[in-house]
PDB file of C-alpha atoms and ligand atoms in Angstrom:
ATOM      1  CA  MET A   1      38.193  68.836 -18.658  1.00  0.00           C
ATOM      2  CA  VAL A   2      40.027  72.246 -18.383  1.00  0.00           C
ATOM      3  CA  THR A   3      43.486  72.466 -17.428  1.00  0.00           C
ATOM      4  CA  ARG A   4      46.287  74.938 -17.762  1.00  0.00           C
ATOM      5  CA  PHE A   5      50.152  75.721 -18.190  1.00  0.00           C
ATOM      6  CA  ALA A   6      50.977  78.636 -16.054  1.00  0.00           C
ATOM      7  CA  PRO A   7      54.670  79.716 -16.622  1.00  0.00           C
ATOM      8  CA  SER A   8      56.137  83.037 -15.377  1.00  0.00           C
ATOM      9  CA  PRO A   9      57.724  85.496 -17.720  1.00  0.00           C
ATOM     10  CA  THR A  10      60.893  85.592 -15.786  1.00  0.00           C
ATOM     11  CA  GLY A  11      62.982  83.629 -18.478  1.00  0.00           C
ATOM     12  CA  TYR A  12      63.177  81.294 -21.052  1.00  0.00           C
ATOM     13  CA  LEU A  13      61.626  78.122 -21.029  1.00  0.00           C
ATOM     14  CA  HIS A  14      63.644  75.100 -20.116  1.00  0.00           C
ATOM     15  CA  LEU A  15      63.186  71.531 -20.382  1.00  0.00           C
ATOM     16  CA  GLY A  16      61.563  71.359 -17.132  1.00  0.00           C
ATOM     17  CA  HIS A  17      58.572  73.621 -18.451  1.00  0.00           C
ATOM     18  CA  VAL A  18      58.721  71.160 -21.861  1.00  0.00           C
ATOM     19  CA  TYR A  19      57.502  68.260 -19.679  1.00  0.00           C
ATOM     20  CA  SER A  20      55.008  70.318 -17.720  1.00  0.00           C
ATOM     21  CA  ALA A  21      53.653  71.592 -20.797  1.00  0.00           C
ATOM     22  CA  LEU A  22      53.535  68.175 -22.467  1.00  0.00           C
ATOM     23  CA  MET A  23      51.833  66.584 -19.413  1.00  0.00           C
ATOM     24  CA  CYS A  24      49.274  69.544 -19.754  1.00  0.00           C
ATOM     25  CA  GLN A  25      48.658  68.771 -23.323  1.00  0.00           C
ATOM     26  CA  LYS A  26      48.071  65.252 -22.626  1.00  0.00           C
ATOM     27  CA  ALA A  27      45.854  65.859 -19.733  1.00  0.00           C
ATOM     28  CA  ALA A  28      43.854  68.267 -21.756  1.00  0.00           C
ATOM     29  CA  GLY A  29      43.436  65.070 -24.493  1.00  0.00           C
ATOM     30  CA  GLU A  30      41.490  65.559 -27.571  1.00  0.00           C
ATOM     31  CA  LYS A  31      38.549  67.141 -25.881  1.00  0.00           C
ATOM     32  CA  GLY A  32      39.470  69.135 -22.912  1.00  0.00           C
ATOM     33  CA  ARG A  33      40.443  72.655 -22.951  1.00  0.00           C
ATOM     34  CA  LEU A  34      44.398  73.515 -22.381  1.00  0.00           C
ATOM     35  CA  LEU A  35      44.833  77.391 -21.151  1.00  0.00           C
ATOM     36  CA  LEU A  36      48.020  79.539 -20.883  1.00  0.00           C
ATOM     37  CA  ARG A  37      48.166  81.426 -17.994  1.00  0.00           C
ATOM     38  CA  PHE A  38      51.009  84.050 -17.300  1.00  0.00           C
ATOM     39  CA  GLU A  39      52.133  84.319 -13.665  1.00  0.00           C
ATOM     40  CA  ASP A  40      53.396  87.662 -13.834  1.00  0.00           C
ATOM     41  CA  ILE A  41      52.722  89.206 -10.640  1.00  0.00           C
ATOM     42  CA  ASP A  42      56.023  90.126  -9.480  1.00  0.00           C
ATOM     43  CA  HIS A  43      56.924  93.047 -11.703  1.00  0.00           C
ATOM     44  CA  THR A  44      60.620  93.041 -10.317  1.00  0.00           C
ATOM     45  CA  ARG A  45      61.195  89.915 -12.071  1.00  0.00           C
ATOM     46  CA  VAL A  46      59.051  89.782 -15.198  1.00  0.00           C
ATOM     47  CA  ARG A  47      60.797  91.083 -18.458  1.00  0.00           C
ATOM     48  CA  ASP A  48      58.343  91.846 -21.659  1.00  0.00           C
ATOM     49  CA  GLN A  49      60.420  89.766 -23.989  1.00  0.00           C
ATOM     50  CA  TYR A  50      59.776  86.534 -22.392  1.00  0.00           C
ATOM     51  CA  TYR A  51      55.675  86.490 -23.107  1.00  0.00           C
ATOM     52  CA  ASP A  52      56.309  86.275 -26.874  1.00  0.00           C
ATOM     53  CA  ALA A  53      59.315  84.130 -26.501  1.00  0.00           C
ATOM     54  CA  ILE A  54      57.616  81.565 -24.446  1.00  0.00           C
ATOM     55  CA  ILE A  55      54.453  81.338 -26.736  1.00  0.00           C
ATOM     56  CA  GLU A  56      56.985  80.859 -29.644  1.00  0.00           C
ATOM     57  CA  ASP A  57      58.553  78.139 -27.939  1.00  0.00           C
ATOM     58  CA  LEU A  58      55.519  76.242 -27.229  1.00  0.00           C
ATOM     59  CA  GLU A  59      54.010  76.502 -30.690  1.00  0.00           C
ATOM     60  CA  TRP A  60      57.360  75.440 -32.340  1.00  0.00           C
ATOM     61  CA  LEU A  61      57.045  72.450 -29.700  1.00  0.00           C
ATOM     62  CA  GLY A  62      53.355  71.630 -30.725  1.00  0.00           C
ATOM     63  CA  VAL A  63      51.681  72.957 -27.828  1.00  0.00           C
ATOM     64  CA  THR A  64      49.021  75.106 -28.602  1.00  0.00           C
ATOM     65  CA  PHE A  65      46.203  76.695 -26.259  1.00  0.00           C
ATOM     66  CA  THR A  66      42.305  76.968 -26.912  1.00  0.00           C
ATOM     67  CA  GLU A  67      42.131  80.540 -25.905  1.00  0.00           C
ATOM     68  CA  LYS A  68      43.930  84.083 -25.720  1.00  0.00           C
ATOM     69  CA  PRO A  69      46.299  83.873 -22.583  1.00  0.00           C
ATOM     70  CA  TRP A  70      45.478  85.595 -19.363  1.00  0.00           C
ATOM     71  CA  ARG A  71      48.034  87.763 -17.580  1.00  0.00           C
ATOM     72  CA  GLN A  72      47.942  88.219 -13.958  1.00  0.00           C
ATOM     73  CA  LYS A  73      49.094  91.397 -13.773  1.00  0.00           C
ATOM     74  CA  ASP A  74      45.569  92.639 -15.173  1.00  0.00           C
ATOM     75  CA  ARG A  75      43.889  90.739 -12.295  1.00  0.00           C
ATOM     76  CA  TYR A  76      44.973  92.705  -9.076  1.00  0.00           C
ATOM     77  CA  GLU A  77      41.466  93.934  -8.742  1.00  0.00           C
ATOM     78  CA  GLU A  78      40.122  90.463  -7.997  1.00  0.00           C
ATOM     79  CA  TYR A  79      42.986  89.320  -6.025  1.00  0.00           C
ATOM     80  CA  GLN A  80      42.079  92.237  -3.865  1.00  0.00           C
ATOM     81  CA  LEU A  81      38.390  91.320  -3.220  1.00  0.00           C
ATOM     82  CA  ALA A  82      39.602  87.667  -2.637  1.00  0.00           C
ATOM     83  CA  LEU A  83      41.710  89.199  -0.027  1.00  0.00           C
ATOM     84  CA  GLU A  84      38.818  91.112   1.432  1.00  0.00           C
ATOM     85  CA  LYS A  85      36.610  88.058   1.650  1.00  0.00           C
ATOM     86  CA  LEU A  86      39.792  86.468   3.733  1.00  0.00           C
ATOM     87  CA  LYS A  87      40.047  89.591   6.069  1.00  0.00           C
ATOM     88  CA  LYS A  88      36.091  89.534   6.363  1.00  0.00           C
ATOM     89  CA  GLN A  89      36.574  86.126   7.682  1.00  0.00           C
ATOM     90  CA  ASP A  90      39.023  87.187  10.052  1.00  0.00           C
ATOM     91  CA  VAL A  91      41.406  84.609   8.635  1.00  0.00           C
ATOM     92  CA  VAL A  92      44.325  87.000   7.909  1.00  0.00           C
ATOM     93  CA  TYR A  93      46.702  89.327   9.880  1.00  0.00           C
ATOM     94  CA  PRO A  94      48.967  92.294   9.075  1.00  0.00           C
ATOM     95  CA  CYS A  95      52.814  91.332   9.165  1.00  0.00           C
ATOM     96  CA  PHE A  96      55.282  94.138   9.661  1.00  0.00           C
ATOM     97  CA  CYS A  97      58.361  91.987  10.051  1.00  0.00           C
ATOM     98  CA  THR A  98      61.031  93.152   7.655  1.00  0.00           C
ATOM     99  CA  ARG A  99      62.935  90.798   5.514  1.00  0.00           C
ATOM    100  CA  LYS A 100      66.240  91.760   7.836  1.00  0.00           C
ATOM    101  CA  GLU A 101      64.043  90.619  10.838  1.00  0.00           C
ATOM    102  CA  LEU A 102      62.893  87.660   9.327  1.00  0.00           C
ATOM    103  CA  ALA A 103      66.517  86.590   8.586  1.00  0.00           C
ATOM    104  CA  LEU A 104      67.422  86.968  12.316  1.00  0.00           C
ATOM    105  CA  GLU A 105      64.780  84.826  13.257  1.00  0.00           C
ATOM    106  CA  ASN A 106      65.573  82.228  10.847  1.00  0.00           C
ATOM    107  CA  PRO A 107      69.561  82.532  10.579  1.00  0.00           C
ATOM    108  CA  LEU A 108      69.670  78.836   9.302  1.00  0.00           C
ATOM    109  CA  SER A 109      67.409  79.547   6.237  1.00  0.00           C
ATOM    110  CA  ALA A 110      68.429  80.515   2.826  1.00  0.00           C
ATOM    111  CA  PRO A 111      67.281  83.903   1.714  1.00  0.00           C
ATOM    112  CA  HIS A 112      64.708  82.394  -0.609  1.00  0.00           C
ATOM    113  CA  GLY A 113      61.906  84.694  -0.396  1.00  0.00           C
ATOM    114  CA  ASP A 114      59.159  85.234   2.664  1.00  0.00           C
ATOM    115  CA  ASP A 115      57.934  81.744   2.645  1.00  0.00           C
ATOM    116  CA  ALA A 116      61.050  79.725   2.712  1.00  0.00           C
ATOM    117  CA  PHE A 117      60.494  78.948   6.507  1.00  0.00           C
ATOM    118  CA  LEU A 118      57.768  78.627   8.835  1.00  0.00           C
ATOM    119  CA  TYR A 119      56.872  82.173  10.159  1.00  0.00           C
ATOM    120  CA  ALA A 120      56.956  82.480  14.132  1.00  0.00           C
ATOM    121  CA  GLY A 121      53.938  84.400  14.560  1.00  0.00           C
ATOM    122  CA  LYS A 122      55.386  87.540  15.876  1.00  0.00           C
ATOM    123  CA  CYS A 123      53.014  89.898  14.320  1.00  0.00           C
ATOM    124  CA  LYS A 124      50.013  87.816  15.126  1.00  0.00           C
ATOM    125  CA  ALA A 125      50.820  87.903  18.782  1.00  0.00           C
ATOM    126  CA  LEU A 126      50.604  92.137  18.549  1.00  0.00           C
ATOM    127  CA  SER A 127      47.464  93.617  20.247  1.00  0.00           C
ATOM    128  CA  ASP A 128      45.012  95.342  18.606  1.00  0.00           C
ATOM    129  CA  GLN A 129      46.144  98.862  19.269  1.00  0.00           C
ATOM    130  CA  LYS A 130      49.430  97.788  18.499  1.00  0.00           C
ATOM    131  CA  ARG A 131      48.443  96.903  15.080  1.00  0.00           C
ATOM    132  CA  GLU A 132      46.484  99.922  14.787  1.00  0.00           C
ATOM    133  CA  SER A 133      49.345 102.170  15.547  1.00  0.00           C
ATOM    134  CA  LYS A 134      51.631 100.654  13.262  1.00  0.00           C
ATOM    135  CA  ILE A 135      49.011 100.811  10.066  1.00  0.00           C
ATOM    136  CA  GLU A 136      48.361 104.566  11.383  1.00  0.00           C
ATOM    137  CA  SER A 137      52.378 105.307  11.307  1.00  0.00           C
ATOM    138  CA  GLU A 138      52.148 104.015   7.634  1.00  0.00           C
ATOM    139  CA  ILE A 139      54.649 101.240   8.294  1.00  0.00           C
ATOM    140  CA  PRO A 140      54.657  99.092   5.443  1.00  0.00           C
ATOM    141  CA  TYR A 141      53.142  95.505   5.908  1.00  0.00           C
ATOM    142  CA  SER A 142      52.069  92.191   4.134  1.00  0.00           C
ATOM    143  CA  TRP A 143      48.939  90.051   4.987  1.00  0.00           C
ATOM    144  CA  ARG A 144      49.757  86.461   6.486  1.00  0.00           C
ATOM    145  CA  LEU A 145      47.039  83.210   6.317  1.00  0.00           C
ATOM    146  CA  ASP A 146      46.385  82.823  10.067  1.00  0.00           C
ATOM    147  CA  ALA A 147      46.609  79.006   9.908  1.00  0.00           C
ATOM    148  CA  SER A 148      44.908  78.075  12.889  1.00  0.00           C
ATOM    149  CA  LYS A 149      41.947  80.408  12.209  1.00  0.00           C
ATOM    150  CA  ALA A 150      41.476  79.382   8.558  1.00  0.00           C
ATOM    151  CA  ASN A 151      41.520  75.534   9.703  1.00  0.00           C
ATOM    152  CA  LEU A 152      38.906  75.984  12.127  1.00  0.00           C
ATOM    153  CA  VAL A 153      36.756  78.117   9.836  1.00  0.00           C
ATOM    154  CA  ALA A 154      37.237  75.647   6.972  1.00  0.00           C
ATOM    155  CA  GLY A 155      37.122  72.417   8.719  1.00  0.00           C
ATOM    156  CA  ALA A 156      38.994  69.346   7.903  1.00  0.00           C
ATOM    157  CA  LEU A 157      39.572  68.961   4.239  1.00  0.00           C
ATOM    158  CA  THR A 158      41.272  66.820   1.500  1.00  0.00           C
ATOM    159  CA  PHE A 159      42.356  66.936  -2.011  1.00  0.00           C
ATOM    160  CA  HIS A 160      42.584  64.168  -4.988  1.00  0.00           C
ATOM    161  CA  ASP A 161      46.032  63.304  -6.596  1.00  0.00           C
ATOM    162  CA  ALA A 162      46.151  61.230  -9.485  1.00  0.00           C
ATOM    163  CA  ILE A 163      49.284  59.687  -8.378  1.00  0.00           C
ATOM    164  CA  ARG A 164      49.243  59.878  -4.748  1.00  0.00           C
ATOM    165  CA  GLY A 165      45.311  59.511  -4.231  1.00  0.00           C
ATOM    166  CA  GLN A 166      43.262  61.325  -1.683  1.00  0.00           C
ATOM    167  CA  LEU A 167      45.473  63.404   0.911  1.00  0.00           C
ATOM    168  CA  ASP A 168      44.400  65.327   4.106  1.00  0.00           C
ATOM    169  CA  VAL A 169      45.052  68.984   4.063  1.00  0.00           C
ATOM    170  CA  GLN A 170      47.599  69.791   6.294  1.00  0.00           C
ATOM    171  CA  PRO A 171      46.729  73.438   7.177  1.00  0.00           C
ATOM    172  CA  PHE A 172      50.294  74.241   9.339  1.00  0.00           C
ATOM    173  CA  LEU A 173      52.551  72.654   6.824  1.00  0.00           C
ATOM    174  CA  LEU A 174      53.776  76.080   5.468  1.00  0.00           C
ATOM    175  CA  GLY A 175      52.777  77.974   8.442  1.00  0.00           C
ATOM    176  CA  ASP A 176      51.423  81.266   7.943  1.00  0.00           C
ATOM    177  CA  VAL A 177      52.128  82.301   4.667  1.00  0.00           C
ATOM    178  CA  ILE A 178      52.127  85.313   3.006  1.00  0.00           C
ATOM    179  CA  LEU A 179      48.797  86.115   1.192  1.00  0.00           C
ATOM    180  CA  ALA A 180      49.373  89.800   0.015  1.00  0.00           C
ATOM    181  CA  ARG A 181      53.329  90.771  -0.195  1.00  0.00           C
ATOM    182  CA  LYS A 182      54.248  94.361   0.521  1.00  0.00           C
ATOM    183  CA  ASP A 183      55.184  95.577  -2.738  1.00  0.00           C
ATOM    184  CA  ILE A 184      52.658  93.866  -4.989  1.00  0.00           C
ATOM    185  CA  GLN A 185      49.483  93.352  -2.449  1.00  0.00           C
ATOM    186  CA  THR A 186      49.056  90.089  -3.659  1.00  0.00           C
ATOM    187  CA  SER A 187      50.949  86.656  -4.126  1.00  0.00           C
ATOM    188  CA  TYR A 188      51.057  83.614  -6.107  1.00  0.00           C
ATOM    189  CA  HIS A 189      48.653  81.657  -3.643  1.00  0.00           C
ATOM    190  CA  ILE A 190      45.822  84.104  -3.695  1.00  0.00           C
ATOM    191  CA  ALA A 191      46.395  84.489  -7.432  1.00  0.00           C
ATOM    192  CA  VAL A 192      46.479  80.979  -8.713  1.00  0.00           C
ATOM    193  CA  VAL A 193      43.197  80.186  -6.537  1.00  0.00           C
ATOM    194  CA  VAL A 194      41.486  82.903  -7.720  1.00  0.00           C
ATOM    195  CA  ASP A 195      42.385  82.520 -11.423  1.00  0.00           C
ATOM    196  CA  ASP A 196      41.584  78.684 -11.443  1.00  0.00           C
ATOM    197  CA  ALA A 197      38.217  79.395 -10.415  1.00  0.00           C
ATOM    198  CA  ALA A 198      37.817  82.132 -12.703  1.00  0.00           C
ATOM    199  CA  GLN A 199      38.737  80.057 -15.486  1.00  0.00           C
ATOM    200  CA  GLY A 200      36.793  77.121 -14.686  1.00  0.00           C
ATOM    201  CA  VAL A 201      39.800  74.892 -13.969  1.00  0.00           C
ATOM    202  CA  SER A 202      38.854  71.394 -13.351  1.00  0.00           C
ATOM    203  CA  HIS A 203      42.349  69.717 -13.495  1.00  0.00           C
ATOM    204  CA  ILE A 204      45.666  71.371 -11.917  1.00  0.00           C
ATOM    205  CA  THR A 205      48.350  69.706 -13.813  1.00  0.00           C
ATOM    206  CA  ARG A 206      51.871  71.124 -12.336  1.00  0.00           C
ATOM    207  CA  GLY A 207      55.288  69.698 -10.772  1.00  0.00           C
ATOM    208  CA  GLU A 208      55.695  67.998  -7.402  1.00  0.00           C
ATOM    209  CA  ASP A 209      57.541  71.106  -6.099  1.00  0.00           C
ATOM    210  CA  LEU A 210      54.097  72.538  -5.664  1.00  0.00           C
ATOM    211  CA  LEU A 211      52.499  69.914  -3.602  1.00  0.00           C
ATOM    212  CA  GLY A 212      53.103  71.661  -0.297  1.00  0.00           C
ATOM    213  CA  SER A 213      51.319  74.833  -1.736  1.00  0.00           C
ATOM    214  CA  THR A 214      48.418  72.709  -2.622  1.00  0.00           C
ATOM    215  CA  HIS A 215      47.518  72.263   0.938  1.00  0.00           C
ATOM    216  CA  ILE A 216      47.157  76.295   1.219  1.00  0.00           C
ATOM    217  CA  HIS A 217      45.254  76.241  -1.821  1.00  0.00           C
ATOM    218  CA  ARG A 218      42.569  73.958  -0.779  1.00  0.00           C
ATOM    219  CA  LEU A 219      42.215  76.016   2.483  1.00  0.00           C
ATOM    220  CA  LEU A 220      41.665  78.953   0.189  1.00  0.00           C
ATOM    221  CA  GLN A 221      39.500  77.675  -2.072  1.00  0.00           C
ATOM    222  CA  LYS A 222      37.246  76.273   0.671  1.00  0.00           C
ATOM    223  CA  LEU A 223      37.144  79.881   2.691  1.00  0.00           C
ATOM    224  CA  LEU A 224      36.565  81.804  -1.006  1.00  0.00           C
ATOM    225  CA  GLY A 225      33.816  79.122  -1.400  1.00  0.00           C
ATOM    226  CA  TYR A 226      35.466  77.960  -4.921  1.00  0.00           C
ATOM    227  CA  LYS A 227      34.907  74.393  -6.333  1.00  0.00           C
ATOM    228  CA  GLU A 228      37.396  71.539  -5.490  1.00  0.00           C
ATOM    229  CA  PRO A 229      39.339  70.816  -8.750  1.00  0.00           C
ATOM    230  CA  GLN A 230      41.431  67.744  -9.348  1.00  0.00           C
ATOM    231  CA  TYR A 231      45.177  67.471  -9.223  1.00  0.00           C
ATOM    232  CA  PHE A 232      48.197  65.890 -10.948  1.00  0.00           C
ATOM    233  CA  HIS A 233      51.605  66.784  -9.329  1.00  0.00           C
ATOM    234  CA  HIS A 234      54.030  65.291 -12.022  1.00  0.00           C
ATOM    235  CA  ARG A 235      57.801  64.444 -11.560  1.00  0.00           C
ATOM    236  CA  LEU A 236      60.375  67.028 -12.029  1.00  0.00           C
ATOM    237  CA  ILE A 237      63.091  66.971 -14.597  1.00  0.00           C
ATOM    238  CA  LEU A 238      66.562  67.286 -13.078  1.00  0.00           C
ATOM    239  CA  ASP A 239      69.875  68.297 -14.211  1.00  0.00           C
ATOM    240  CA  LYS A 240      72.891  65.818 -14.030  1.00  0.00           C
ATOM    241  CA  ASP A 241      73.116  66.388 -10.733  1.00  0.00           C
ATOM    242  CA  GLY A 242      70.129  65.301  -9.423  1.00  0.00           C
ATOM    243  CA  LYS A 243      68.847  68.681  -8.927  1.00  0.00           C
ATOM    244  CA  ARG A 244      65.613  70.591 -10.193  1.00  0.00           C
ATOM    245  CA  LEU A 245      66.297  72.923 -13.404  1.00  0.00           C
ATOM    246  CA  ALA A 246      65.893  76.211 -12.759  1.00  0.00           C
ATOM    247  CA  LYS A 247      65.761  79.523 -15.081  1.00  0.00           C
ATOM    248  CA  ARG A 248      69.659  80.092 -14.609  1.00  0.00           C
ATOM    249  CA  ASP A 249      70.723  76.764 -16.218  1.00  0.00           C
ATOM    250  CA  ALA A 250      70.580  78.801 -19.582  1.00  0.00           C
ATOM    251  CA  SER A 251      72.497  75.323 -21.249  1.00  0.00           C
ATOM    252  CA  LEU A 252      68.943  73.757 -20.996  1.00  0.00           C
ATOM    253  CA  SER A 253      66.729  76.406 -22.148  1.00  0.00           C
ATOM    254  CA  ILE A 254      64.854  75.793 -25.453  1.00  0.00           C
ATOM    255  CA  LYS A 255      66.317  79.060 -26.881  1.00  0.00           C
ATOM    256  CA  THR A 256      69.866  77.472 -26.508  1.00  0.00           C
ATOM    257  CA  LEU A 257      68.719  74.402 -27.750  1.00  0.00           C
ATOM    258  CA  ARG A 258      67.096  75.647 -30.685  1.00  0.00           C
ATOM    259  CA  GLU A 259      70.224  77.843 -31.377  1.00  0.00           C
ATOM    260  CA  GLN A 260      72.050  74.365 -31.411  1.00  0.00           C
ATOM    261  CA  ASP A 261      69.751  72.965 -34.376  1.00  0.00           C
ATOM    262  CA  LYS A 262      68.222  70.871 -31.906  1.00  0.00           C
ATOM    263  CA  THR A 263      64.808  69.848 -33.454  1.00  0.00           C
ATOM    264  CA  SER A 264      61.611  69.835 -31.507  1.00  0.00           C
ATOM    265  CA  GLU A 265      61.243  66.199 -31.655  1.00  0.00           C
ATOM    266  CA  GLU A 266      64.725  65.709 -30.502  1.00  0.00           C
ATOM    267  CA  ILE A 267      64.263  68.146 -27.491  1.00  0.00           C
ATOM    268  CA  ILE A 268      60.836  66.415 -26.701  1.00  0.00           C
ATOM    269  CA  SER A 269      62.710  63.438 -26.462  1.00  0.00           C
ATOM    270  CA  MET A 270      65.068  64.378 -23.868  1.00  0.00           C
ATOM    271  CA  VAL A 271      62.056  64.616 -21.524  1.00  0.00           C
ATOM    272  CA  LEU A 272      60.238  61.330 -22.291  1.00  0.00           C
ATOM    273  CA  PRO A 273      58.740  59.341 -21.134  1.00  0.00           C
ATOM    274  CA  LEU A 274      55.555  61.020 -19.873  1.00  0.00           C
ATOM    275  CA  GLU A 275      53.833  59.703 -16.846  1.00  0.00           C
ATOM    276  CA  PRO A 276      50.692  57.699 -17.622  1.00  0.00           C
TER     277      PRO A 276
HETATM  278  N1  LIG B   1      54.261  79.409 -12.436  1.00  0.00           N
HETATM  279  C1  LIG B   1      54.861  78.105 -11.848  1.00  0.00           C
HETATM  280  C2  LIG B   1      55.951  77.950 -12.438  1.00  0.00           C
HETATM  281  O1  LIG B   1      56.021  77.996 -13.356  1.00  0.00           O
HETATM  282  C3  LIG B   1      53.379  77.441 -11.926  1.00  0.00           C
HETATM  283  C4  LIG B   1      52.363  77.371 -10.890  1.00  0.00           C
HETATM  284  C5  LIG B   1      50.994  76.633 -11.056  1.00  0.00           C
HETATM  285  O2  LIG B   1      51.075  75.793 -11.861  1.00  0.00           O
HETATM  286  O3  LIG B   1      50.288  76.493  -9.964  1.00  0.00           O
HETATM  287  O4  LIG B   1      56.133  76.628 -11.721  1.00  0.00           O
END
């Protein structure tokens, strides 16, 4: 049993992270290994001070890890190799759309990043010639998963979630997601799948907001020849308005709560009970 806690060093931990870290610790139990991995590929949002602050808060809460933490920003080469494998299988395509074009295409979607809506597939329809000429003119591009080709190559898949049981993979759930962003040449989806396999993670414990992504991750695991992990998508800690906590809610950051002299027991009790 190997599980992991994978925060992004883009802010201080909040109560939602405390719950997730405690669930990971519980999943690892006495005999399992609990790994810490910093998901820091997005250099535009990562700040140096958060790495140590996160470790310090976790130690203070009594959550300790068996090995030295991994940093995804040291692992771009591995992510590139995985992308090359997908290119060879012809299950990805370059996308030249700008943010502005994507926003026009989806006027109703909030600007939460490239994956917030289903991509209509404009660049998938480009002829080989058009594609080549855009690449030659050095127009920046990202790489998208071709969900229909990926589905054909991978075949029908399932995954197992501890709460929901066996689920069928829905390859089209998130559309043709971005697998390599223009600016960082990789993505959350690639990095997480490559690292979970490389670290031998057998049980992935994380929030249920990532359930949709798991459909993509299973597909990528199959295409890349990785083992299938087990999943536990746990509940989310919500604020008083029923919204999921975000790093901008500074009032519920562990740092703020500690400054108010809350003890670790008091903070932990704010997120209890843990799921069975
Ligand atoms: N970095 C993600 C988060 O902080 C977790 C991703 C994962 O566990 O796969 O929500």
